[in-house]
Amino acid sequence: MSCSGYAAQPTIDLDSAANFVILSKSGITDVPISAIVGNIGTYPITGAAIGVPCSEVTGTIFDRDNAYTGGGGGSTACRVTNAALLNTARIDMEAAYTDAVGRTPPDQTELGAGDISGLILTPGLYKWSTGLLINSGTPPDT
């Protein structure tokens, strides 16, 4: 099932930040057992602030300073140290955020109770007047 945004706007260009599923300036914590599919990284904070073990990441963990310690899981085999790549991705992430935050929100509120579990959202801006629930599994009846 899909859901359409009400305000058709150009796509936000993530540029190199699109290579990450989690990109943070202040660290990444873990809720065991996570299943993260894609690359994660932090910049400018130290790689020691990444608390996710390699065993929970299908991808690469990037740090800026070779300080990732395995996120409590011991292994650092999934780590790549690349400060320049992370800095560029951080700059691109901030530019995308600035673009997104400067856009006009939709006038209409999405229908439903705010449960978007399993829905495929088309590009656009969405607005709910309720809390928003995202669970894995089958989509709700809408």
PDB file of C-alpha atoms in Angstrom:
ATOM      1  CA  MET A   1       0.000   0.000   0.000  1.00  0.00           C
ATOM      2  CA  SER A   2       1.292   3.465  -0.735  1.00  0.00           C
ATOM      3  CA  CYS A   3       0.609   6.902   0.594  1.00  0.00           C
ATOM      4  CA  SER A   4       0.994  10.147  -1.350  1.00  0.00           C
ATOM      5  CA  GLY A   5       2.294  13.452  -0.028  1.00  0.00           C
ATOM      6  CA  TYR A   6       0.036  16.422  -0.622  1.00  0.00           C
ATOM      7  CA  ALA A   7       2.717  18.930  -1.526  1.00  0.00           C
ATOM      8  CA  ALA A   8       4.594  17.953  -4.660  1.00  0.00           C
ATOM      9  CA  GLN A   9       8.058  19.427  -4.329  1.00  0.00           C
ATOM     10  CA  PRO A  10      11.445  18.688  -5.805  1.00  0.00           C
ATOM     11  CA  THR A  11      13.412  15.876  -4.244  1.00  0.00           C
ATOM     12  CA  ILE A  12      15.881  16.902  -1.549  1.00  0.00           C
ATOM     13  CA  ASP A  13      19.404  16.185  -2.766  1.00  0.00           C
ATOM     14  CA  LEU A  14      21.284  14.240  -0.096  1.00  0.00           C
ATOM     15  CA  ASP A  15      24.385  14.056  -2.314  1.00  0.00           C
ATOM     16  CA  SER A  16      27.077  12.001  -0.520  1.00  0.00           C
ATOM     17  CA  ALA A  17      24.962  11.733   2.661  1.00  0.00           C
ATOM     18  CA  ALA A  18      22.759   9.326   0.678  1.00  0.00           C
ATOM     19  CA  ASN A  19      25.513   6.735   1.115  1.00  0.00           C
ATOM     20  CA  PHE A  20      24.569   6.444   4.807  1.00  0.00           C
ATOM     21  CA  VAL A  21      21.488   5.059   6.524  1.00  0.00           C
ATOM     22  CA  ILE A  22      22.617   6.667   9.792  1.00  0.00           C
ATOM     23  CA  LEU A  23      24.876   9.721   9.817  1.00  0.00           C
ATOM     24  CA  SER A  24      25.294  11.606  13.059  1.00  0.00           C
ATOM     25  CA  LYS A  25      27.271  14.517  14.431  1.00  0.00           C
ATOM     26  CA  SER A  26      26.906  13.395  18.049  1.00  0.00           C
ATOM     27  CA  GLY A  27      27.146   9.590  18.178  1.00  0.00           C
ATOM     28  CA  ILE A  28      25.067   6.494  17.546  1.00  0.00           C
ATOM     29  CA  THR A  29      23.636   4.312  20.307  1.00  0.00           C
ATOM     30  CA  ASP A  30      22.259   0.816  19.990  1.00  0.00           C
ATOM     31  CA  VAL A  31      19.079  -1.005  20.914  1.00  0.00           C
ATOM     32  CA  PRO A  32      20.148  -4.669  20.835  1.00  0.00           C
ATOM     33  CA  ILE A  33      19.601  -6.508  18.686  1.00  0.00           C
ATOM     34  CA  SER A  34      19.407  -4.057  15.787  1.00  0.00           C
ATOM     35  CA  ALA A  35      19.555  -4.899  12.102  1.00  0.00           C
ATOM     36  CA  ILE A  36      21.034  -1.930  10.238  1.00  0.00           C
ATOM     37  CA  VAL A  37      21.316  -2.375   6.486  1.00  0.00           C
ATOM     38  CA  GLY A  38      23.705   0.193   5.045  1.00  0.00           C
ATOM     39  CA  ASN A  39      26.594   2.381   6.106  1.00  0.00           C
ATOM     40  CA  ILE A  40      26.668   4.338   9.353  1.00  0.00           C
ATOM     41  CA  GLY A  41      29.051   6.993  10.608  1.00  0.00           C
ATOM     42  CA  THR A  42      29.703   9.971  12.855  1.00  0.00           C
ATOM     43  CA  TYR A  43      31.492  13.260  12.274  1.00  0.00           C
ATOM     44  CA  PRO A  44      32.930  15.385  13.840  1.00  0.00           C
ATOM     45  CA  ILE A  45      32.578  13.379  17.057  1.00  0.00           C
ATOM     46  CA  THR A  46      35.021  10.542  17.649  1.00  0.00           C
ATOM     47  CA  GLY A  47      34.343   7.025  16.394  1.00  0.00           C
ATOM     48  CA  ALA A  48      34.338   5.951  20.042  1.00  0.00           C
ATOM     49  CA  ALA A  49      30.797   7.441  20.155  1.00  0.00           C
ATOM     50  CA  ILE A  50      29.475   4.675  17.899  1.00  0.00           C
ATOM     51  CA  GLY A  51      27.861   2.089  20.160  1.00  0.00           C
ATOM     52  CA  VAL A  52      26.716  -0.353  17.491  1.00  0.00           C
ATOM     53  CA  PRO A  53      28.593  -3.644  17.015  1.00  0.00           C
ATOM     54  CA  CYS A  54      29.672  -4.854  13.571  1.00  0.00           C
ATOM     55  CA  SER A  55      27.416  -7.895  13.973  1.00  0.00           C
ATOM     56  CA  GLU A  56      24.347  -5.634  13.733  1.00  0.00           C
ATOM     57  CA  VAL A  57      25.458  -3.736  10.608  1.00  0.00           C
ATOM     58  CA  THR A  58      25.226  -5.015   7.054  1.00  0.00           C
ATOM     59  CA  GLY A  59      27.459  -2.313   5.665  1.00  0.00           C
ATOM     60  CA  THR A  60      30.410  -0.311   6.876  1.00  0.00           C
ATOM     61  CA  ILE A  61      30.904   1.669  10.066  1.00  0.00           C
ATOM     62  CA  PHE A  62      32.840   4.841   9.252  1.00  0.00           C
ATOM     63  CA  ASP A  63      34.756   6.789  11.865  1.00  0.00           C
ATOM     64  CA  ARG A  64      36.996   9.816  11.581  1.00  0.00           C
ATOM     65  CA  ASP A  65      39.774   8.877  13.964  1.00  0.00           C
ATOM     66  CA  ASN A  66      40.203   5.091  14.159  1.00  0.00           C
ATOM     67  CA  ALA A  67      38.614   5.164  17.615  1.00  0.00           C
ATOM     68  CA  TYR A  68      35.637   2.848  16.999  1.00  0.00           C
ATOM     69  CA  THR A  69      35.998   0.079  19.579  1.00  0.00           C
ATOM     70  CA  GLY A  70      33.436  -2.416  18.359  1.00  0.00           C
ATOM     71  CA  GLY A  71      30.365  -0.921  19.987  1.00  0.00           C
ATOM     72  CA  GLY A  72      30.496  -3.393  22.828  1.00  0.00           C
ATOM     73  CA  GLY A  73      30.646  -6.288  20.382  1.00  0.00           C
ATOM     74  CA  GLY A  74      34.430  -6.470  20.241  1.00  0.00           C
ATOM     75  CA  SER A  75      35.124  -6.688  16.504  1.00  0.00           C
ATOM     76  CA  THR A  76      36.212  -3.646  14.534  1.00  0.00           C
ATOM     77  CA  ALA A  77      36.389  -5.542  11.217  1.00  0.00           C
ATOM     78  CA  CYS A  78      33.575  -3.502   9.665  1.00  0.00           C
ATOM     79  CA  ARG A  79      35.230  -0.145  10.438  1.00  0.00           C
ATOM     80  CA  VAL A  80      36.750   2.167   7.859  1.00  0.00           C
ATOM     81  CA  THR A  81      38.447   5.367   8.949  1.00  0.00           C
ATOM     82  CA  ASN A  82      37.836   8.184   6.491  1.00  0.00           C
ATOM     83  CA  ALA A  83      37.511  11.682   7.981  1.00  0.00           C
ATOM     84  CA  ALA A  84      37.346  13.459   4.607  1.00  0.00           C
ATOM     85  CA  LEU A  85      34.458  11.304   3.359  1.00  0.00           C
ATOM     86  CA  LEU A  86      32.555  11.772   6.617  1.00  0.00           C
ATOM     87  CA  ASN A  87      33.098  15.534   6.647  1.00  0.00           C
ATOM     88  CA  THR A  88      31.783  15.845   3.084  1.00  0.00           C
ATOM     89  CA  ALA A  89      28.762  13.677   3.945  1.00  0.00           C
ATOM     90  CA  ARG A  90      28.103  15.808   7.054  1.00  0.00           C
ATOM     91  CA  ILE A  91      28.202  19.004   4.973  1.00  0.00           C
ATOM     92  CA  ASP A  92      25.810  17.430   2.447  1.00  0.00           C
ATOM     93  CA  MET A  93      23.505  16.254   5.262  1.00  0.00           C
ATOM     94  CA  GLU A  94      23.372  19.767   6.720  1.00  0.00           C
ATOM     95  CA  ALA A  95      22.621  21.272   3.293  1.00  0.00           C
ATOM     96  CA  ALA A  96      19.791  18.758   2.771  1.00  0.00           C
ATOM     97  CA  TYR A  97      18.394  19.555   6.231  1.00  0.00           C
ATOM     98  CA  THR A  98      18.513  23.284   5.522  1.00  0.00           C
ATOM     99  CA  ASP A  99      16.678  22.684   2.238  1.00  0.00           C
ATOM    100  CA  ALA A 100      14.045  20.500   3.925  1.00  0.00           C
ATOM    101  CA  VAL A 101      13.417  22.787   6.874  1.00  0.00           C
ATOM    102  CA  GLY A 102      12.979  25.759   4.547  1.00  0.00           C
ATOM    103  CA  ARG A 103      10.146  24.160   2.598  1.00  0.00           C
ATOM    104  CA  THR A 104       6.504  24.998   3.095  1.00  0.00           C
ATOM    105  CA  PRO A 105       4.665  22.222   4.944  1.00  0.00           C
ATOM    106  CA  PRO A 106       1.466  20.829   3.436  1.00  0.00           C
ATOM    107  CA  ASP A 107      -1.825  22.438   4.371  1.00  0.00           C
ATOM    108  CA  GLN A 108      -3.649  19.118   4.581  1.00  0.00           C
ATOM    109  CA  THR A 109      -3.204  16.558   7.313  1.00  0.00           C
ATOM    110  CA  GLU A 110      -2.698  12.929   6.256  1.00  0.00           C
ATOM    111  CA  LEU A 111      -5.633  10.623   6.824  1.00  0.00           C
ATOM    112  CA  GLY A 112      -5.420   7.761   9.262  1.00  0.00           C
ATOM    113  CA  ALA A 113      -4.265   7.425  12.813  1.00  0.00           C
ATOM    114  CA  GLY A 114      -0.610   8.130  12.114  1.00  0.00           C
ATOM    115  CA  ASP A 115       0.356   4.471  11.633  1.00  0.00           C
ATOM    116  CA  ILE A 116       2.569   4.234   8.548  1.00  0.00           C
ATOM    117  CA  SER A 117       3.816   0.734   9.282  1.00  0.00           C
ATOM    118  CA  GLY A 118       4.616  -1.033   6.036  1.00  0.00           C
ATOM    119  CA  LEU A 119       3.490   1.838   3.805  1.00  0.00           C
ATOM    120  CA  ILE A 120       5.540   2.991   0.840  1.00  0.00           C
ATOM    121  CA  LEU A 121       5.727   6.774   0.981  1.00  0.00           C
ATOM    122  CA  THR A 122       6.174   8.580  -2.309  1.00  0.00           C
ATOM    123  CA  PRO A 123       8.487  11.601  -2.270  1.00  0.00           C
ATOM    124  CA  GLY A 124       6.819  14.615  -0.698  1.00  0.00           C
ATOM    125  CA  LEU A 125       6.033  16.332   2.565  1.00  0.00           C
ATOM    126  CA  TYR A 126       3.688  14.688   5.045  1.00  0.00           C
ATOM    127  CA  LYS A 127       1.874  16.073   8.051  1.00  0.00           C
ATOM    128  CA  TRP A 128      -0.019  14.288  10.818  1.00  0.00           C
ATOM    129  CA  SER A 129      -2.036  15.773  13.643  1.00  0.00           C
ATOM    130  CA  THR A 130      -1.359  12.649  15.725  1.00  0.00           C
ATOM    131  CA  GLY A 131       1.723  10.743  16.828  1.00  0.00           C
ATOM    132  CA  LEU A 132       3.431   8.666  14.179  1.00  0.00           C
ATOM    133  CA  LEU A 133       3.919   4.890  14.470  1.00  0.00           C
ATOM    134  CA  ILE A 134       6.378   2.933  12.342  1.00  0.00           C
ATOM    135  CA  ASN A 135       6.586  -0.834  12.916  1.00  0.00           C
ATOM    136  CA  SER A 136       7.733  -3.609  10.655  1.00  0.00           C
ATOM    137  CA  GLY A 137       5.103  -5.911   9.286  1.00  0.00           C
ATOM    138  CA  THR A 138       2.007  -5.544   7.201  1.00  0.00           C
ATOM    139  CA  PRO A 139       0.536  -2.159   6.335  1.00  0.00           C
ATOM    140  CA  PRO A 140      -2.547  -0.923   8.169  1.00  0.00           C
ATOM    141  CA  ASP A 141      -5.934  -0.817   6.466  1.00  0.00           C
ATOM    142  CA  THR A 142      -6.379   2.693   5.070  1.00  0.00           C
TER     143      THR A 142
END
